[in-house]
Each structure stands twice: as C-alpha cells, then as structure tokens.
Coordinates of C-alpha atoms and ligand atoms in Angstrom, one line a residue:
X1361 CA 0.0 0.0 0.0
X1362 CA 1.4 3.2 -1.5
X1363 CA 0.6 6.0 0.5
X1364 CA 0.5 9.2 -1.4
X1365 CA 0.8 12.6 -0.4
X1366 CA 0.4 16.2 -2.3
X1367 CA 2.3 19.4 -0.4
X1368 CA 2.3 22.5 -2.7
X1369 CA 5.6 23.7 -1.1
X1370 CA 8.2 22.9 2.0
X1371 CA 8.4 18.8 0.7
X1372 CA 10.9 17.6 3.0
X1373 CA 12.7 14.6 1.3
X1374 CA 12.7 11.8 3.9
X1375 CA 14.7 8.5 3.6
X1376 CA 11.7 6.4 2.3
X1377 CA 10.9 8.4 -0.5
X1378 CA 11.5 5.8 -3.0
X1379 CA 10.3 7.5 -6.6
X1380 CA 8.8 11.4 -7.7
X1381 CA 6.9 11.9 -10.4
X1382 CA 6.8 14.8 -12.8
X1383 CA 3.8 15.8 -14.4
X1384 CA 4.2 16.9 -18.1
X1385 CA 2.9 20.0 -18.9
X1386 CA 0.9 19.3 -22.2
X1387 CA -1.2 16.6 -20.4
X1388 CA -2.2 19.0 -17.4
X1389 CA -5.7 20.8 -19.0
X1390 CA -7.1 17.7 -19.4
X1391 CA -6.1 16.0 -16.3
X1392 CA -7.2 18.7 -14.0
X1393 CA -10.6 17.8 -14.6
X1394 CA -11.0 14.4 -14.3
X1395 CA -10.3 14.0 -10.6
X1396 CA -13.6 16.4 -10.1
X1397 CA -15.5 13.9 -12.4
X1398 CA -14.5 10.9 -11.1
X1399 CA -16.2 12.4 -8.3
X1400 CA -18.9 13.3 -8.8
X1401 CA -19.4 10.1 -10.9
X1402 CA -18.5 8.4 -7.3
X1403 CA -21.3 10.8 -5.2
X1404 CA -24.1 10.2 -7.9
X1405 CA -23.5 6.1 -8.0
X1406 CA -23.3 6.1 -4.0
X1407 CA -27.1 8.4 -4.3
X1408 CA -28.6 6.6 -6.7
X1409 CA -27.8 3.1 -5.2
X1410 CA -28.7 4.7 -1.6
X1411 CA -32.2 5.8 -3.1
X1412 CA -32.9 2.5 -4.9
X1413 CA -32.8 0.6 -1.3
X1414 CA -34.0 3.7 0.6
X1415 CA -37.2 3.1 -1.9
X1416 CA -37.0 -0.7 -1.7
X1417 CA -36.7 -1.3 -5.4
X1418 CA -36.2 -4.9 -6.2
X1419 CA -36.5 -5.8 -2.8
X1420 CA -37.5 -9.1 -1.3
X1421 CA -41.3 -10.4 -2.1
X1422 CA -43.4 -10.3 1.0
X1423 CA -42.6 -12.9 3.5
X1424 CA -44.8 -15.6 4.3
X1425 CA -42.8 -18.2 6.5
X1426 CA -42.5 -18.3 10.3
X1427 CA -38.3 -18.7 10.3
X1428 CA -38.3 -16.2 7.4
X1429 CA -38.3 -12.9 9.8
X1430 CA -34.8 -13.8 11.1
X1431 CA -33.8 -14.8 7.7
X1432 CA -34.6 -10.8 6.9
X1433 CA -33.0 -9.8 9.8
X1434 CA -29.6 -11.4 8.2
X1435 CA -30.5 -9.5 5.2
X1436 CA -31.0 -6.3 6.7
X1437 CA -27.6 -6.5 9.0
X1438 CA -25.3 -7.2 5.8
X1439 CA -27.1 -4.9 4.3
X1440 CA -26.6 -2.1 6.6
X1441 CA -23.2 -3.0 7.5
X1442 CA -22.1 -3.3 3.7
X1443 CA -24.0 0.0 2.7
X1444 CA -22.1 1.7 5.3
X1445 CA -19.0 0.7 4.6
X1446 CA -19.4 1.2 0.9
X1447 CA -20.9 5.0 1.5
X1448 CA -18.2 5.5 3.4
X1449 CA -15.3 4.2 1.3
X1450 CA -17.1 5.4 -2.1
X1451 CA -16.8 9.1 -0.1
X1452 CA -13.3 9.0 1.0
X1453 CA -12.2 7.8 -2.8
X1454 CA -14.4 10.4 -4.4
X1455 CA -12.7 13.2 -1.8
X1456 CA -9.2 12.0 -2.7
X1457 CA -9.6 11.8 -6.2
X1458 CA -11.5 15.7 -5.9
X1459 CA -8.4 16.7 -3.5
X1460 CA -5.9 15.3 -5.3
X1461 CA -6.4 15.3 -8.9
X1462 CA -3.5 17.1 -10.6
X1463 CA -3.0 21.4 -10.2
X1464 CA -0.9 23.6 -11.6
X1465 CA 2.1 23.9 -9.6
X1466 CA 1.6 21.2 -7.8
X1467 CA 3.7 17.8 -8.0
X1468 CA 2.8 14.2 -7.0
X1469 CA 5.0 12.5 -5.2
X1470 CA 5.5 8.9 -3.6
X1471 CA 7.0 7.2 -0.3
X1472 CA 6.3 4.4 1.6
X1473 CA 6.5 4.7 5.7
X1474 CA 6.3 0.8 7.0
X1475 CA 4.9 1.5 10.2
X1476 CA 1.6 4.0 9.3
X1477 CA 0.8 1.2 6.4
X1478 CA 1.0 -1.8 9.4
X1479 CA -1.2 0.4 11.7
X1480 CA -4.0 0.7 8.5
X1481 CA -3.6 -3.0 7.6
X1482 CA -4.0 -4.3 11.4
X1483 CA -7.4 -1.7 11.3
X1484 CA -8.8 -2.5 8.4
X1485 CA -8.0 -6.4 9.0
X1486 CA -9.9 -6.2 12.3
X1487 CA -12.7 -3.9 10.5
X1488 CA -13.2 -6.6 8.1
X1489 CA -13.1 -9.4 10.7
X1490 CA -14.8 -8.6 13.0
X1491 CA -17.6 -7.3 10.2
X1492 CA -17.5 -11.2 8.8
X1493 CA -17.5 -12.7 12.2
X1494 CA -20.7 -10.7 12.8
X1495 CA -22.6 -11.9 9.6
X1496 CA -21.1 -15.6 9.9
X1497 CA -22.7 -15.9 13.4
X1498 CA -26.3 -14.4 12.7
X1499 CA -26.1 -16.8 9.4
X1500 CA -25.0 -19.7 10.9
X1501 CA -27.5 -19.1 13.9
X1502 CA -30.5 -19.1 11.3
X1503 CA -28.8 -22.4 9.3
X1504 CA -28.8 -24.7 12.2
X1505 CA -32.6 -23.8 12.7
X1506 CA -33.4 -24.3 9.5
X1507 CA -31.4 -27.3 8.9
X1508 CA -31.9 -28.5 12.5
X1509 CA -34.3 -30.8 14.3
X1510 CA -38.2 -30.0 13.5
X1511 CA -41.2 -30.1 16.1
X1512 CA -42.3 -33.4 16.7
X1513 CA -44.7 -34.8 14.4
X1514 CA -43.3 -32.9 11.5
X1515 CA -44.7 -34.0 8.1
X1516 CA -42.0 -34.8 6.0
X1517 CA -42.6 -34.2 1.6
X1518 CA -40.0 -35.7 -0.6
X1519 CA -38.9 -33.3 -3.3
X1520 CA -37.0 -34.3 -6.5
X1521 CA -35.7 -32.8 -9.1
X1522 CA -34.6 -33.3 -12.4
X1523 CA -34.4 -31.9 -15.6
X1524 CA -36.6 -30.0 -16.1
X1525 CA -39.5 -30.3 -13.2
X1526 CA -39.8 -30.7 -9.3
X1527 CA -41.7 -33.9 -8.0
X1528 CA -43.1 -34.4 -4.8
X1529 CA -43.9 -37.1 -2.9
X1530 CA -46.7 -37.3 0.1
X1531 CA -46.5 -40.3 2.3
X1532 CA -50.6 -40.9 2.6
X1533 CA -52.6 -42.1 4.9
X1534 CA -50.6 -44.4 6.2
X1535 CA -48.0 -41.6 7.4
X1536 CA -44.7 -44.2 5.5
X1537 CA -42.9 -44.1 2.3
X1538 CA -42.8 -47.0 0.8
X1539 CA -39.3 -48.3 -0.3
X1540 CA -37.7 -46.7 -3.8
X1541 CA -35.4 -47.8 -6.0
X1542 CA -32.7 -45.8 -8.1
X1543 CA -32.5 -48.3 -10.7
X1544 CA -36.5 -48.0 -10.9
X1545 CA -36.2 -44.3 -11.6
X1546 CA -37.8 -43.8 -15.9
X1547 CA -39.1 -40.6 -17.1
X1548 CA -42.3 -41.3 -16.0
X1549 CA -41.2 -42.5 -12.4
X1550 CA -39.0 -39.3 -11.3
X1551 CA -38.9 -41.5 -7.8
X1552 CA -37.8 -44.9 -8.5
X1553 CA -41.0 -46.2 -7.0
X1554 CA -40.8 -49.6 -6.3
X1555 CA -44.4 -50.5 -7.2
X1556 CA -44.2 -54.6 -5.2
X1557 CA -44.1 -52.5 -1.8
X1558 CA -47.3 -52.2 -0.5
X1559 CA -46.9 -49.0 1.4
X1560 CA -46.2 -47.4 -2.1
X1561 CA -50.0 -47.8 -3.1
X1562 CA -51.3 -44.7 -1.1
X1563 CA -48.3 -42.7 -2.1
X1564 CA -49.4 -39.5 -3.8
X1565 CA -47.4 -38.2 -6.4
X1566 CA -47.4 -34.9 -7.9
X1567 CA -45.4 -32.9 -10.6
X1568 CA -44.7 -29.2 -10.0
X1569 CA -47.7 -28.7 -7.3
X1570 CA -47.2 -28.4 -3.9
X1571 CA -49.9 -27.9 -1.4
X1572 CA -49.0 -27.6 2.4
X1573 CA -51.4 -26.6 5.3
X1574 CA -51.0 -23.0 6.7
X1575 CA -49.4 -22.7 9.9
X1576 CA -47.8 -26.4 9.6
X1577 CA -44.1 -27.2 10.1
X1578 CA -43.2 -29.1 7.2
X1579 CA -40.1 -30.9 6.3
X1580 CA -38.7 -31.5 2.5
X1581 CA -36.4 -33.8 2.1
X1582 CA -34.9 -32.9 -1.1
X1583 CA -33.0 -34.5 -3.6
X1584 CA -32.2 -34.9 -7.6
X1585 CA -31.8 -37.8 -10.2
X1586 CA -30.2 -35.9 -12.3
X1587 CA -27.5 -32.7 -12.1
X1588 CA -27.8 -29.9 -9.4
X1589 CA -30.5 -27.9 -9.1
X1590 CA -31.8 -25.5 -6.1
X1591 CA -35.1 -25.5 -4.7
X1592 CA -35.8 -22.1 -4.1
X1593 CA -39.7 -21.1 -2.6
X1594 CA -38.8 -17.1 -2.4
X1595 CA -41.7 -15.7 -0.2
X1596 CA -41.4 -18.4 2.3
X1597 CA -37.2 -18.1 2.3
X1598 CA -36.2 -21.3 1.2
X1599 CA -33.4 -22.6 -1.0
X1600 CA -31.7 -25.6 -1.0
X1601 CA -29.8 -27.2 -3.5
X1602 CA -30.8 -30.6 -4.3
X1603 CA -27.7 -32.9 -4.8
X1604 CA -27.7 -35.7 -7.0
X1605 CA -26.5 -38.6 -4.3
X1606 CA -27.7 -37.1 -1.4
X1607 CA -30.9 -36.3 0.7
X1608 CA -31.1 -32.6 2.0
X1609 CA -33.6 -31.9 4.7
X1610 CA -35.0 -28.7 5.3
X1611 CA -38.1 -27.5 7.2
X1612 CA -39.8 -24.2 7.3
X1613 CA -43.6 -23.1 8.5
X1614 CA -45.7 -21.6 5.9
X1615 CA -47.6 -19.2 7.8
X1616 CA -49.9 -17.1 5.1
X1617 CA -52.4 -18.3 3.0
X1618 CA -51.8 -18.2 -1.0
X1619 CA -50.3 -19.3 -4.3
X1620 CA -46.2 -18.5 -4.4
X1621 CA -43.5 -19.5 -6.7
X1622 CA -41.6 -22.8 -6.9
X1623 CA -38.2 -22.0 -8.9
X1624 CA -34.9 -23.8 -9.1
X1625 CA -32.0 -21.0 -8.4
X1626 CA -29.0 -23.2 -10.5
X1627 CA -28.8 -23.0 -14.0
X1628 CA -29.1 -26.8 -15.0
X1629 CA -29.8 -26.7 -18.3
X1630 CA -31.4 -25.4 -21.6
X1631 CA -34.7 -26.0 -19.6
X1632 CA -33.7 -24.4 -16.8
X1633 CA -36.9 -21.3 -16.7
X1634 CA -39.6 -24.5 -16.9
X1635 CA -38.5 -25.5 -13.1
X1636 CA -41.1 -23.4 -12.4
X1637 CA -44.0 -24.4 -10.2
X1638 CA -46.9 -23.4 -7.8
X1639 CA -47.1 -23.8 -3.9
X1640 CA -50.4 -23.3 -2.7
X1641 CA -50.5 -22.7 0.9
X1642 CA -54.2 -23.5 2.3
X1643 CA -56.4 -23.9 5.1
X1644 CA -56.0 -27.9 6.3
X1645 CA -59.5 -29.3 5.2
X1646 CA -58.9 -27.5 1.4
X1647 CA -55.1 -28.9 1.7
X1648 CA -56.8 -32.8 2.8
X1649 CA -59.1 -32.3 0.3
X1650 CA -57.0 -31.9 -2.7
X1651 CA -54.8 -34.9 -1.2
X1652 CA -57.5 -37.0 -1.8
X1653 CA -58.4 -35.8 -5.6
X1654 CA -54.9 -36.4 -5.9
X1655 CA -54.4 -39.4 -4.7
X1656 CA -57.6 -40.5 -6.6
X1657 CA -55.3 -39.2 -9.8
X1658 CA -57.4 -35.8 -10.3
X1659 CA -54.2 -34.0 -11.0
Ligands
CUA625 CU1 -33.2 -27.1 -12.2 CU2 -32.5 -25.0 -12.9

C-alpha cells in the first residue's frame, strides 16, 4: 500500500521516498478535470444506489414463513453494514480523487512509511473481521434452525428434481414411504418407485404442485436424479440445492395463506426457466381435500 501525499511547497525529502513523479505540462488541462468527475461520478453512483434501497426497489417479495423474519434480519444486518462501509469508502475515494487530482504547480510525489501502512492493515484487518465474524454468526445461527431438528410430528414431503420439473412425494394415509429404488427411476417414475411395496399404493405423487397446510411445520427432504438444481420457494425463504447422491432436509412453517413461486436457483440446463411451479399454501381441510383428488389421480 502506497501512501500518497500532495504538499504544494516545504516537501521535506525523507529516507523512504522511493520515486517522484513529474507531471508533463501538455497533459495537465485535461487531467485537471477528471479527478472532479470521477467524483462526482463516485457521489451520484453512492445516491442513486442509496435511493434504490431507501425506496425498496427490487427488494425481497413479502414474506410468508414463520423462520423467514430472522432470515430478513440477516439481510437487513449485511445490508446495513455493507451500505455503510461502501458510503463511506465510495466518499473518502471520491474526496481524494476531488483533493488530489492534478493542479498547476503542484507535483505528486510517492514514499512508503512501513509502520503507518501496518497500523492501516491491522485496522482495516480487524474492521473486516470482525464485520465477517458478525454476519457468519447471525447466518449460521439461522442455518442450524433451519437445517436443524423439526417439532415433533413434522410431516415430512420428498422433493425431486430433475431436468426439467420438481416432484413431490406425500406419504398418505398411512403416514410411510414406501421403499424406492434408483434403478426403478424412468421418465415417467421421477422416484424410482418400487411398485411390489405395499406401502407405495397410497403414495401421492405430484409434478410441479405443492400444497402444504397454513401454519404447519413441514419438512422437504430434497433430492435430484439428475444434475444440481436448487429448490428455491422465495416468499417463504427457502433454497436448498438438491444434490444428485444425497438427501437434503430442510423444514420451514408456511404461515400465510396463497399461491407463491416454486423456482430452481442453478442453472441446469437449456430448460432451466420450466422449473417453475406453484405452492399453494391452504387452510387444512382445502389442503386434505386436494390430497385426496390427488391421490384419486385428479391431478
Ligand atoms: Cu433445475 Cu435450474
């Protein structure tokens, strides 16, 4: 880290001036201006980026999840902390390069002093630390939830993915999965359901429709037959990537009422935008109800 200085006159030479440079006279009229636009380029990027979050442009769609209100919170702390530091930093750069862009009479010149540039290394390195440290914990605190142990009683929907749809997979009335079998799995049995188990027979099956009971804790166990994809349910903050090979858990409570998005979040192929889906989110007898028109193959 260079640090670089301007005096107009009384320069002392010290022993760690290392290199001076001369500016060239022909070049001057046009570099004289463009410290002052770089910043003001710098002020109206930090405003107009301030004003676009100040007016919540883009911003998150409304929440509808229990767990989703710390997620936010996470959000909403990197997002202050970050927006600080980067109004901050943008400011101090746009200063400098308003201060010190190039004047008549004036020569740049550079030096390096060891011991100020350790002092603003060890701050800034315990800035950013401790500023990561922050985030990590109020993340992590919110992924062990999520990814944690559910109330008992939990219903548990197997979700599968695969190019290009999301499958999921209610146990019935008999509450049990009935046994799979990856080398079962065709295109028209995304689960490799393994139709001589008995408990498979009130198995409900459904392509790119999920229906969950407002105010139910619910787990997915995730999964894909194929290459990665992510299932992502926005409003309700989810998004898990489902791994060919492995079984991802995840459970959430959908606590408003309503038809949201199902979309996979990794590109995974030419039919990547068709991973698109609907969760409706219902009252329990409405949610029971279409369980049994789809068990009964009303789909
Ligand atoms: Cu599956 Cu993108």
């Amino acid at each position: 880290m260079a640090i670089l200085l301007h005096r107009r006159s009384g320069f002392k030479r010290n022993r760690y001036c290392i290199n001076e440079m001369k500016s060239k006279n022909s070049d001057r009229a046009s570099h004289s201006v463009q410290g002052t636009m770089l910043a003001v380029f710098l002020v109206l990027i930090v405003l107009a980026s301030a004003w676009l979050f100040t007016q919540r442009r883009w911003w998150l769609p409304d929440l509808a999840s229990a767990h989703g209100i710390d997620i936010d919170r996470v959000f909403l702390v990197t997002l202050v902390i970050s927006g600080v530091l980067f109004v901050l930093l943008q400011g101090v750069l746009a200063y400098l390069a308003f201060r010190y862009g190039e004047r008549r009479n004036e020569r740049a010149r550079y030096w390096i002093r060891p011991k100020l540039e350790k002092r603003f290394a060890l701050i800034a390195g315990i800035i950013i630390f401790g500023v990561d440290v922050t985030i990590f914990a109020l993340g992590e605190s919110q992924w062990f939830k999520a990814w944690g142990p559910s109330p008992d009683g939990t219903a548990v929907i197997e979700v599968m993915g695969e190019q290009f749809a999301w499958n999921f997979r209610y146990s019935g009335p008999d509450g049990a999965f009935g046994r799979t079998d990856p080398m079962q799995i065709t295109s028209t049995n995304p689960f490799g359901i393994d139709r001589s188990d008995p408990a498979n027979a009130d198995d409900i099956v459904s392509i790119n429709q999920l229906h969950l009971p407002v105010g139910k804790p619910v787990r997915l166990r995730i999964r894909s037959h194929d290459v990665i994809h992510s299932f992502f349910l926005p409003s309700q903050r989810v998004k898990q990537d489902a791994v060919p090979g492995m079984q991802i858990e995840v459970w959430f409570t959908p606590d408003r009422a309503g038809e949201y998005e199902i979309a996979c979040s990794q590109l995974c192929g030419l039919g990547h935008y068709r991973m698109r889906g609907l969760l409706t989110v219902e009252p329990q007898d409405l949610f029971e109800k279409w369980l049994r028109e789809a068990a009964q193959g009303g789909l």
